Coordinates of C-alpha atoms and ligand atoms in Angstrom, one line a residue:
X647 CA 29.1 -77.4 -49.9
X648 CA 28.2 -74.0 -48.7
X649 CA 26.8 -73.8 -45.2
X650 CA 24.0 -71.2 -45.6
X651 CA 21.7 -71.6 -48.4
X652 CA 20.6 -70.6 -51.7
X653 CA 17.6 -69.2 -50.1
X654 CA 18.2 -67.5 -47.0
X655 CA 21.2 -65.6 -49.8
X656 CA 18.1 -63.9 -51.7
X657 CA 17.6 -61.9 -48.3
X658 CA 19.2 -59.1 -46.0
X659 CA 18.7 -58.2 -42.7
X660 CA 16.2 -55.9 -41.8
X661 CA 17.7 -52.5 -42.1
X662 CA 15.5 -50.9 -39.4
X663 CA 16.5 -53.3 -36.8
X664 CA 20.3 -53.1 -38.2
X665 CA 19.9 -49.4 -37.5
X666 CA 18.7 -49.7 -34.1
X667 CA 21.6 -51.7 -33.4
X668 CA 24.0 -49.0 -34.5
X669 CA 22.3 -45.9 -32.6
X670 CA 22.4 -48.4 -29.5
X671 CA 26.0 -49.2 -30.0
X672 CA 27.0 -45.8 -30.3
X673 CA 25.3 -44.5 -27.3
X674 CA 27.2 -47.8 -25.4
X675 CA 30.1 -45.9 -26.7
X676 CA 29.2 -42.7 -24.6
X677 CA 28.1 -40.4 -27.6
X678 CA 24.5 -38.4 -27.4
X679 CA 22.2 -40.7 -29.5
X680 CA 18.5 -40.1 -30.6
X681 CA 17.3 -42.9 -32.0
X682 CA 14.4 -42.2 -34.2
X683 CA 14.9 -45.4 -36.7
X684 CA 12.6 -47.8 -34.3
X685 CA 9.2 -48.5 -35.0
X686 CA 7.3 -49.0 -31.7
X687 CA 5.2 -47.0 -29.4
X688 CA 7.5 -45.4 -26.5
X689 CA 4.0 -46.0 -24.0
X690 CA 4.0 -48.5 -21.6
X691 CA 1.2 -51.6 -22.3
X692 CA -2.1 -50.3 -20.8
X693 CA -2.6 -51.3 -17.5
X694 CA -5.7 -54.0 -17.9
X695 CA -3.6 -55.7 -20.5
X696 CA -0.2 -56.3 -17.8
X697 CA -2.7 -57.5 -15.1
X698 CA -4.3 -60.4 -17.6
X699 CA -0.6 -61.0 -18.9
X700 CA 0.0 -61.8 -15.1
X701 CA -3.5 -63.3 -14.5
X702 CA -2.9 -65.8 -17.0
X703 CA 0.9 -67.1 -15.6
X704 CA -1.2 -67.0 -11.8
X705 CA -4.1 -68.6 -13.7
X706 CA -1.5 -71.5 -15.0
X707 CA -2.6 -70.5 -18.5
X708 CA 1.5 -71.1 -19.5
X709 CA 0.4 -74.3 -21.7
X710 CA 0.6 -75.0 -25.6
X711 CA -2.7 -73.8 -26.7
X712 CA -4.6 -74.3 -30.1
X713 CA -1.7 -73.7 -33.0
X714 CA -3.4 -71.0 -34.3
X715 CA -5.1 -68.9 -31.5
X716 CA -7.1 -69.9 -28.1
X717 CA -11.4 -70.2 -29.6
X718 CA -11.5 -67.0 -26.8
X719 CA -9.3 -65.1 -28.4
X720 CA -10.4 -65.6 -31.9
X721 CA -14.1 -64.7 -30.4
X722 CA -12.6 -61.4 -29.6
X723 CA -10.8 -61.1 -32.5
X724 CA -14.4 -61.7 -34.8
X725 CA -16.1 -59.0 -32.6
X726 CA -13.4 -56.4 -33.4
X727 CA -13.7 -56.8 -36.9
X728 CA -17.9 -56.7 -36.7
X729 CA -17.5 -53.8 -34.4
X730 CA -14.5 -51.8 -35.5
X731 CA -14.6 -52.4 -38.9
X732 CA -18.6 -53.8 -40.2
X733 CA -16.6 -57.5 -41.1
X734 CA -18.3 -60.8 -40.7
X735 CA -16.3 -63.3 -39.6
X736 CA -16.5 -67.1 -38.5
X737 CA -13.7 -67.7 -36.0
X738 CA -12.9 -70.7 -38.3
X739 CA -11.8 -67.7 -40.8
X740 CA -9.3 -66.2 -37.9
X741 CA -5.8 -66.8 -38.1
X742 CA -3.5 -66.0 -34.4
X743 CA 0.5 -65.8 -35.0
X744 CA 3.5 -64.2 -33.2
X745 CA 3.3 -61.0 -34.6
X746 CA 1.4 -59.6 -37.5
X747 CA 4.8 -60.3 -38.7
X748 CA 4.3 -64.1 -39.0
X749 CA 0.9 -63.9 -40.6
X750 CA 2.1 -62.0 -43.7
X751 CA 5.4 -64.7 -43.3
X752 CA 2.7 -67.5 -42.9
X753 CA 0.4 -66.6 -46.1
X754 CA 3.3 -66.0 -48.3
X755 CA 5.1 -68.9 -47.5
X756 CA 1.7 -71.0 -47.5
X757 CA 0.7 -69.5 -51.2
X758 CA 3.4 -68.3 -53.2
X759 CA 5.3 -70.9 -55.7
X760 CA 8.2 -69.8 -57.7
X761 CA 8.0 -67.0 -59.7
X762 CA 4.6 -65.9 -58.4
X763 CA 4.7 -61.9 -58.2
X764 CA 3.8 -59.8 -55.3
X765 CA 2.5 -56.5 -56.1
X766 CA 4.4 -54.5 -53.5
X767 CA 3.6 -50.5 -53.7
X768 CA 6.9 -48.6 -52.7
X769 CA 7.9 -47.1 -50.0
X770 CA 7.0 -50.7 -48.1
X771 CA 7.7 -52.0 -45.1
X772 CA 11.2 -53.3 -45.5
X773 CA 10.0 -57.2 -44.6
X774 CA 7.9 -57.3 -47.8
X775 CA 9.8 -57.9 -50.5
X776 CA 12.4 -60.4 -48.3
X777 CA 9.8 -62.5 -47.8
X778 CA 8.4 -62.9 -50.6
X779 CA 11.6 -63.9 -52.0
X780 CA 12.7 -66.1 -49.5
X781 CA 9.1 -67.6 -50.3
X782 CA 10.1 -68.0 -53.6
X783 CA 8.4 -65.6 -55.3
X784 CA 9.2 -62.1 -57.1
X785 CA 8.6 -59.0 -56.1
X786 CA 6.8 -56.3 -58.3
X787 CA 7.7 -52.9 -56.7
X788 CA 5.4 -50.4 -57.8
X789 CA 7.2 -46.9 -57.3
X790 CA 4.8 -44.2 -55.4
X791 CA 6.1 -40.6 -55.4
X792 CA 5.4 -37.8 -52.9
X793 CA 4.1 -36.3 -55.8
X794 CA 1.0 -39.0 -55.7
X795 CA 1.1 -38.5 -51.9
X796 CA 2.6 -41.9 -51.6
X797 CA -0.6 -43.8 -52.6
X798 CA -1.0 -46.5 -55.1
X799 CA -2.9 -45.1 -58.5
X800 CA -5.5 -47.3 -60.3
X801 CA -3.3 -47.1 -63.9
X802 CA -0.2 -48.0 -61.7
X803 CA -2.0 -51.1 -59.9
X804 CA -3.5 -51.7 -63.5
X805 CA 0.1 -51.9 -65.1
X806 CA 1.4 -53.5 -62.7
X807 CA -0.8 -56.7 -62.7
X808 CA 0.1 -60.0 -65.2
X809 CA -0.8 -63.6 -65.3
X810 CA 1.3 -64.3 -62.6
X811 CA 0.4 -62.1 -59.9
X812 CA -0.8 -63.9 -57.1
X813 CA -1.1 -60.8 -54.3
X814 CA -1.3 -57.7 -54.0
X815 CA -0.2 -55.8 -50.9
X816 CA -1.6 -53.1 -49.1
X817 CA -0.5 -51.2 -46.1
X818 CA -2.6 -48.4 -45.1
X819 CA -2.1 -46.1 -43.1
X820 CA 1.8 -47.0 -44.3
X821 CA 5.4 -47.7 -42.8
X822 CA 7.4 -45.7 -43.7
X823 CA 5.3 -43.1 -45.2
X824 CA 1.8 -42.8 -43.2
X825 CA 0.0 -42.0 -46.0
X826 CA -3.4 -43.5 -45.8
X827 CA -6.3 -44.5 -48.3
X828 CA -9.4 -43.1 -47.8
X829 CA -12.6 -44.7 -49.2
X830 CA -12.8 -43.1 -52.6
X831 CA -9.2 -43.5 -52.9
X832 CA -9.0 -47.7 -51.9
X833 CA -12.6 -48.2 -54.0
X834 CA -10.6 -46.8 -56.9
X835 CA -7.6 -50.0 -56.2
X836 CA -10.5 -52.3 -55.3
X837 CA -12.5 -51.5 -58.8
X838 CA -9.4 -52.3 -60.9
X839 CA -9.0 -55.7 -58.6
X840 CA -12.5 -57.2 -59.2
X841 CA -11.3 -57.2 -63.3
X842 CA -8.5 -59.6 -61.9
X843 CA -10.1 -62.3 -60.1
X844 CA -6.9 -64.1 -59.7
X845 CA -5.1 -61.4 -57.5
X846 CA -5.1 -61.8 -54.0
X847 CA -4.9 -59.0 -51.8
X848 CA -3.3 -58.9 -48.4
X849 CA -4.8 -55.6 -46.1
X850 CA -1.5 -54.8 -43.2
X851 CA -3.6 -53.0 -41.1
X852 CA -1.2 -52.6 -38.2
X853 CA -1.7 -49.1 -37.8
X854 CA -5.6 -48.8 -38.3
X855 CA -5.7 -46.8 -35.0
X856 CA -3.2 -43.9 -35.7
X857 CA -4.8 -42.1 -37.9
X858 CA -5.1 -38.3 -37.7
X859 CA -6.9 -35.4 -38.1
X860 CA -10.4 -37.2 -38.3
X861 CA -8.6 -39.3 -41.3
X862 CA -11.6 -42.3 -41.5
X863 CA -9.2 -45.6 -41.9
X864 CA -11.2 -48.2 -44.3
X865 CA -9.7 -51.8 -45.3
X866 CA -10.4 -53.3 -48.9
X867 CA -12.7 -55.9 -47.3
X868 CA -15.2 -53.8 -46.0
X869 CA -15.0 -51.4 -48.7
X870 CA -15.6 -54.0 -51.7
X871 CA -17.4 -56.9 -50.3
X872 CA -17.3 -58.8 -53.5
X873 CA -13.5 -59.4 -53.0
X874 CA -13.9 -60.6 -49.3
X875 CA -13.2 -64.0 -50.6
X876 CA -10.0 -63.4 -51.8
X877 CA -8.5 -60.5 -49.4
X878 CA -6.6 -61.6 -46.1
X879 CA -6.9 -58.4 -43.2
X880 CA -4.1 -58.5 -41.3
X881 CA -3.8 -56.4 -37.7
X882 CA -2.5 -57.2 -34.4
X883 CA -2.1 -55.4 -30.9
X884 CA 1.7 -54.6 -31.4
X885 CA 1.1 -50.7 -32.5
X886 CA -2.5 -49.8 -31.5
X887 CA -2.1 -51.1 -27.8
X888 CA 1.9 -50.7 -27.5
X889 CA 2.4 -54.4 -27.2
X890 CA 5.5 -55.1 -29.7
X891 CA 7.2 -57.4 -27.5
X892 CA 4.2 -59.4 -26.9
X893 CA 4.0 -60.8 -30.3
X894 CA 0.7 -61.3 -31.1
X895 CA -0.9 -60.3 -34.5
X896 CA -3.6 -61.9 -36.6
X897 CA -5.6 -62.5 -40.1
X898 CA -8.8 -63.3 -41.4
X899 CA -9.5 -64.9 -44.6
X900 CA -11.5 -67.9 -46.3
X901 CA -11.1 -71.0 -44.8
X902 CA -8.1 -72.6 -47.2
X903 CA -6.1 -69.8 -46.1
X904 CA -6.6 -69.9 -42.8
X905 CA -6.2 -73.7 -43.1
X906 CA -2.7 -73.6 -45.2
X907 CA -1.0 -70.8 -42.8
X908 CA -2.4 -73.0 -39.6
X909 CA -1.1 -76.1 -41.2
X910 CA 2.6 -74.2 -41.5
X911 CA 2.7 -72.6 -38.1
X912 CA 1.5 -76.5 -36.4
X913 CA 5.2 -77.1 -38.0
X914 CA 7.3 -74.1 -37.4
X915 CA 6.3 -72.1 -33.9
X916 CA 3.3 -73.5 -32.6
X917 CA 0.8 -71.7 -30.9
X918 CA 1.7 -67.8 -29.9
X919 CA 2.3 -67.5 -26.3
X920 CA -0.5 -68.5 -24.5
X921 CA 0.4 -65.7 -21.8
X922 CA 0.3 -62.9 -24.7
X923 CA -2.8 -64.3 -26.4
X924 CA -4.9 -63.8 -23.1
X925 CA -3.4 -60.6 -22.4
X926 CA -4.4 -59.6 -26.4
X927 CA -8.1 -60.4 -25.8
X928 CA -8.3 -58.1 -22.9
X929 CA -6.7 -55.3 -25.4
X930 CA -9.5 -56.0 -28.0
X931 CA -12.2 -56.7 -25.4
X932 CA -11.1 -54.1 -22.8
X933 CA -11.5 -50.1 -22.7
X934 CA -10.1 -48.6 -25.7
X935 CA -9.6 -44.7 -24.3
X936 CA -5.8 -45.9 -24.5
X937 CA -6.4 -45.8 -28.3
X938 CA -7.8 -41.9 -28.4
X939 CA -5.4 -40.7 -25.8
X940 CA -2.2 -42.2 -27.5
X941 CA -4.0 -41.3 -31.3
X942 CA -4.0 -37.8 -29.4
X943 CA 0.0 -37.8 -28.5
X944 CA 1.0 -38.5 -31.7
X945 CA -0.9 -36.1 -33.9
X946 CA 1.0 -33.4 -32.1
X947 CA 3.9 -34.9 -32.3
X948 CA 3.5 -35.6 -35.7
X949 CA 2.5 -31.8 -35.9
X950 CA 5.8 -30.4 -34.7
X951 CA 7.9 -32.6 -36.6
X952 CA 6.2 -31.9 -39.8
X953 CA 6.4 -28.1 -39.3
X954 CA 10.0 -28.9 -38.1
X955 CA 11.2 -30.7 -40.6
X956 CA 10.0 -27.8 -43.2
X957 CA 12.2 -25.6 -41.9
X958 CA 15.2 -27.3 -42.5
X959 CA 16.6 -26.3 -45.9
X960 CA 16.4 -29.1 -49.0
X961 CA 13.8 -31.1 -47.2
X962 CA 10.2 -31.3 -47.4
X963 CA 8.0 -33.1 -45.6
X964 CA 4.3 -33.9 -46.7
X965 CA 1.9 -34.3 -43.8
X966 CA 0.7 -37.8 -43.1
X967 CA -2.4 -39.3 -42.6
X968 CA -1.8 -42.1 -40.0
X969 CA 1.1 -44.0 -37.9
X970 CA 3.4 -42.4 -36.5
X971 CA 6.6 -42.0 -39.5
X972 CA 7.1 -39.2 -41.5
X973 CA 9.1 -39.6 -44.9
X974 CA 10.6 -36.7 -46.1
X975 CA 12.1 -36.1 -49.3
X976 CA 16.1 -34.9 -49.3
X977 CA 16.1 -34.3 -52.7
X978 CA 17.2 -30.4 -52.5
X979 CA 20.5 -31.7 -50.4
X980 CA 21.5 -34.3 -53.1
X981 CA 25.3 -33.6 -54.4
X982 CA 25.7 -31.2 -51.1
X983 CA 28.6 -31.4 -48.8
X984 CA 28.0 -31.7 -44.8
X985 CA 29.8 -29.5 -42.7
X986 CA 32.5 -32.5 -41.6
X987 CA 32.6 -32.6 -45.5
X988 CA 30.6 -35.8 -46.1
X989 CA 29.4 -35.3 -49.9
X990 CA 25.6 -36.3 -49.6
X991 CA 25.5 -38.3 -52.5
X992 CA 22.3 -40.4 -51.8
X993 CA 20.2 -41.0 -49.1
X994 CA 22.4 -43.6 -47.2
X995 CA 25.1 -41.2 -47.2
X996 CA 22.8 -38.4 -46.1
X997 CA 21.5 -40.7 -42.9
X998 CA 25.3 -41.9 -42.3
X999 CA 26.3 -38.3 -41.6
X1000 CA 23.3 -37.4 -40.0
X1001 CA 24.1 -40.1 -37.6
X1002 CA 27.8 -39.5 -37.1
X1003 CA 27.7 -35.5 -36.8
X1004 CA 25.3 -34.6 -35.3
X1005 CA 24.0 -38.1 -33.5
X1006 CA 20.5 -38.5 -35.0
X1007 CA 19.4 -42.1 -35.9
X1008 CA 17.0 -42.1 -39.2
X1009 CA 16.5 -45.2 -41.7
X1010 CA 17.3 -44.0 -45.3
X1011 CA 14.6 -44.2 -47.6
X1012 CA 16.3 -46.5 -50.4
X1013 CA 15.5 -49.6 -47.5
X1014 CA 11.7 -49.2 -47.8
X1015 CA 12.1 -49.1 -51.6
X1016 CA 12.2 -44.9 -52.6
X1017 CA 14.7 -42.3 -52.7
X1018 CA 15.8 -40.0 -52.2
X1019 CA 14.1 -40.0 -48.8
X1020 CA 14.5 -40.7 -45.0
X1021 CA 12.2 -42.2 -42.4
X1022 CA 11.4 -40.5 -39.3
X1023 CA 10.0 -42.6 -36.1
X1024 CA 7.8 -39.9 -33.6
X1025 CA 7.1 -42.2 -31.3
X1026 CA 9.6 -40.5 -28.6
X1027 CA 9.2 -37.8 -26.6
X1028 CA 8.5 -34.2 -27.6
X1029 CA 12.1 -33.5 -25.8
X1030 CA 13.8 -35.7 -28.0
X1031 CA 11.9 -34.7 -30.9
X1032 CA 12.3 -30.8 -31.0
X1033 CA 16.5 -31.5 -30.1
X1034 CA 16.3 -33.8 -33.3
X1035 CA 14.5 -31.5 -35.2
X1036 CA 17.1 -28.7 -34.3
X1037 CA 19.9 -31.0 -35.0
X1038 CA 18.3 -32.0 -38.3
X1039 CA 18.2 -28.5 -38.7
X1040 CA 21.9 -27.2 -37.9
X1041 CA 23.2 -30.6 -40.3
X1042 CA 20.7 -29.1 -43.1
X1043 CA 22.3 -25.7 -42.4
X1044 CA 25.5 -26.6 -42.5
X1045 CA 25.6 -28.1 -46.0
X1046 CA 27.6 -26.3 -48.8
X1047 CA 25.7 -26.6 -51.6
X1048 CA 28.5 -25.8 -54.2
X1049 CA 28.4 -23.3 -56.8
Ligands
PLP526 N1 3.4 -54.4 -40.8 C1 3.9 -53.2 -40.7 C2 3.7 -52.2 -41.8 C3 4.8 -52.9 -39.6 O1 5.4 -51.7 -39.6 C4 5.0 -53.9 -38.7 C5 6.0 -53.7 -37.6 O2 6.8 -52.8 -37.6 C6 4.4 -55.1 -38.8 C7 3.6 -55.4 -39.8 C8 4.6 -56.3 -37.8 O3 4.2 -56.0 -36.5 P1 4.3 -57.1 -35.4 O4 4.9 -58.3 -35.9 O5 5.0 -56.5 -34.2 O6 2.8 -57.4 -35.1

């Protein structure tokens, strides 16, 4: 009898983190590595958020709590979504996990049965579509070009939808490819969703914050009240108040939701740390400058990569809306040979050689569902970034592109 199972077989490793590993092993190894594959602020927690992390071990708050969030920090959690984003909420509708992460884990595991299809618009977030198949259920990938600015279309969503669709999900503004929806553009999705009342949808917020430009970030719950009882909003403090190794992320929905995900976690992890939740509801309660000053920081980062990246020849770069990725296209340097004589026949290859000649770490784009692209992480310094944009540059360069 095999040893690993049937399920855990339908899935891969995340090929984000597997990247990460590589760039760090290579730079263990001596050579000159710029990772730009992770996805996490490079800022430091704000400072009010340490001191209640450490309050709370002084405090002796280091005991299980409620399984699915402390009542104070699902207070907090009801008043950011009334204040941030015009969302009533009970806290009996709030949902607290390790990481936004285990609240999309939580509702798919909690609601999906086999065969159920996930509406999943590519480029995703590479976790998507693992976890709804380790849930059981099937992916539908909906392909979204850089010609459609990476957005979802009502006649795709429209298509896309059968009998057996039990979510769709929605990630805006988006890993990899920051494109965001603004109202018009998520009214249009949420018009073709109220002829489906059997759809589900599931909001990743995660990088509400990061949005640029004056971009207005909107979620489907707020923008179409009528499907409030069928939408779970998903956020959490890992991106908007550089807490990633905190783990704390969390979901509102109606109460059977709520009830089913709580009922899963109360046999899997328990409560979140209780140290991380108290140092989360001083995030959402606290001063939120942190938020303008780091949106700030990343627009211009964003703003010399972009420009960067368009210099470099066979790549183009769109301009994003929010987070802090870009997601360039490569398809000008497809069937070109690098200057080591790699030939770049897809984007793996093209982020292989990137990586071993000239010592830039970038996830290729087939991981998050569309090629031929790659994903670029700003969230390092300008340093870093202008040296890896000249690399970029010099690999691009390089390239013979035949006769
Ligand atoms: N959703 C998206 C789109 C993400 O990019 C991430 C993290 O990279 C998450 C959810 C999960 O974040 P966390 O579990 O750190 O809260």
């Amino acid at each position: 009898m095999a040893l690993i199972s049937d399920r855990l077989a339908r899935i891969k490793p995340s090929p984000t983190i597997a990247m990460t590993t590589r760039a760090a092993e290579l730079r263990a190894e001596g050579r000159d590595i710029i990772g730009l594959s992770a996805g996490e602020p490079d800022f430091d927690t704000p400072e009010n958020v340490r001191e209640a992390g450490k309050q709370a071990i002084d405090r002796g708050l280091t005991r299980y709590t409620a399984v699915d969030g402390t009542p104070s920090l699902k207070r907090a959690i009801v008043d950011k979504f009334a204040r941030e984003n015009g969302l009533d909420y009970t806290p009996a509708e709030i949902t607290v996990g390790t990481g936004g992460k285990q609240i999309l884990f939580n509702a798919l595991m909690a609601t999906l049965d086999d065969g159920d299809e996930v509406v999943i618009p590519a480029p995703y977030w590479v976790s998507y579509p693992d976890m709804v198949l380790l849930a059981g259920g099937k992916p539908v990938v909906v392909p979204c070009t850089i010609e459609a600015g990476f957005r979802l279309t009502p006649e795709a969503l429209e298509a896309a939808i059968t009998p057996r669709t039990k979510w769709l999900i929605l990630n805006s503004p988006s890993n990899p490819s920051g494109a965001g929806y603004d109202r018009a553009q998520m009214k249009a999705l949420t018009e073709v969703l109220l002829r489906h009342p059997h759809v589900w949808v599931l909001a990743d917020d995660i990088y509400e914050h990061l949005v640029f430009d004056g971009f207005e970030f909107c979620t489907p719950a707020q923008v179409e009240p009528a499907l409030k009882d069928r939408v779970l909003t998903m956020n959490g403090v890992s991106k908007a108040y550089a807490m990633t190794g905190w783990r704390i992320g969390y979901g509102a929905a109606p109460r059977p939701l709520i009830a089913a995900m709580a009922k899963l976690q109360s046999q899997s992890t328990s409560n979140p740390s209780s140290i991380s939740q108290f140092a989360a509801e001083a995030a959402l309660n606290g001063p939120q400058d942190y938020i303008r000053d780091s949106r700030a920081v990343f627009q211009r980062r964003r703003d010399l990569v972009v420009a960067g990246l368009n210099e470099c020849p066979g790549i183009e770069c769109p301009t994003p809306q929010g987070a802090f990725y870009v997601y360039p296209s490569i398809a000008g340097l497809i069937g070109a040979t690098s200057a080591a004589g790699t030939r770049i026949d897809d984007d793996e290859a093209f982020a292989n050689a990137l990586l071993d000649e000239e010592g830039v770490a970038v996830v290729f784009g087939a991981a998050f569902g569309l090629s031929p692209h790659f994903r670029i992480s700003y969230a390092t310094s300008d340093e870093q970034l202008t040296e890896a944009v000249a690399r970029i540059r010099r690999f691009c360069e390089g390239c013979n592109f035949g006769g």
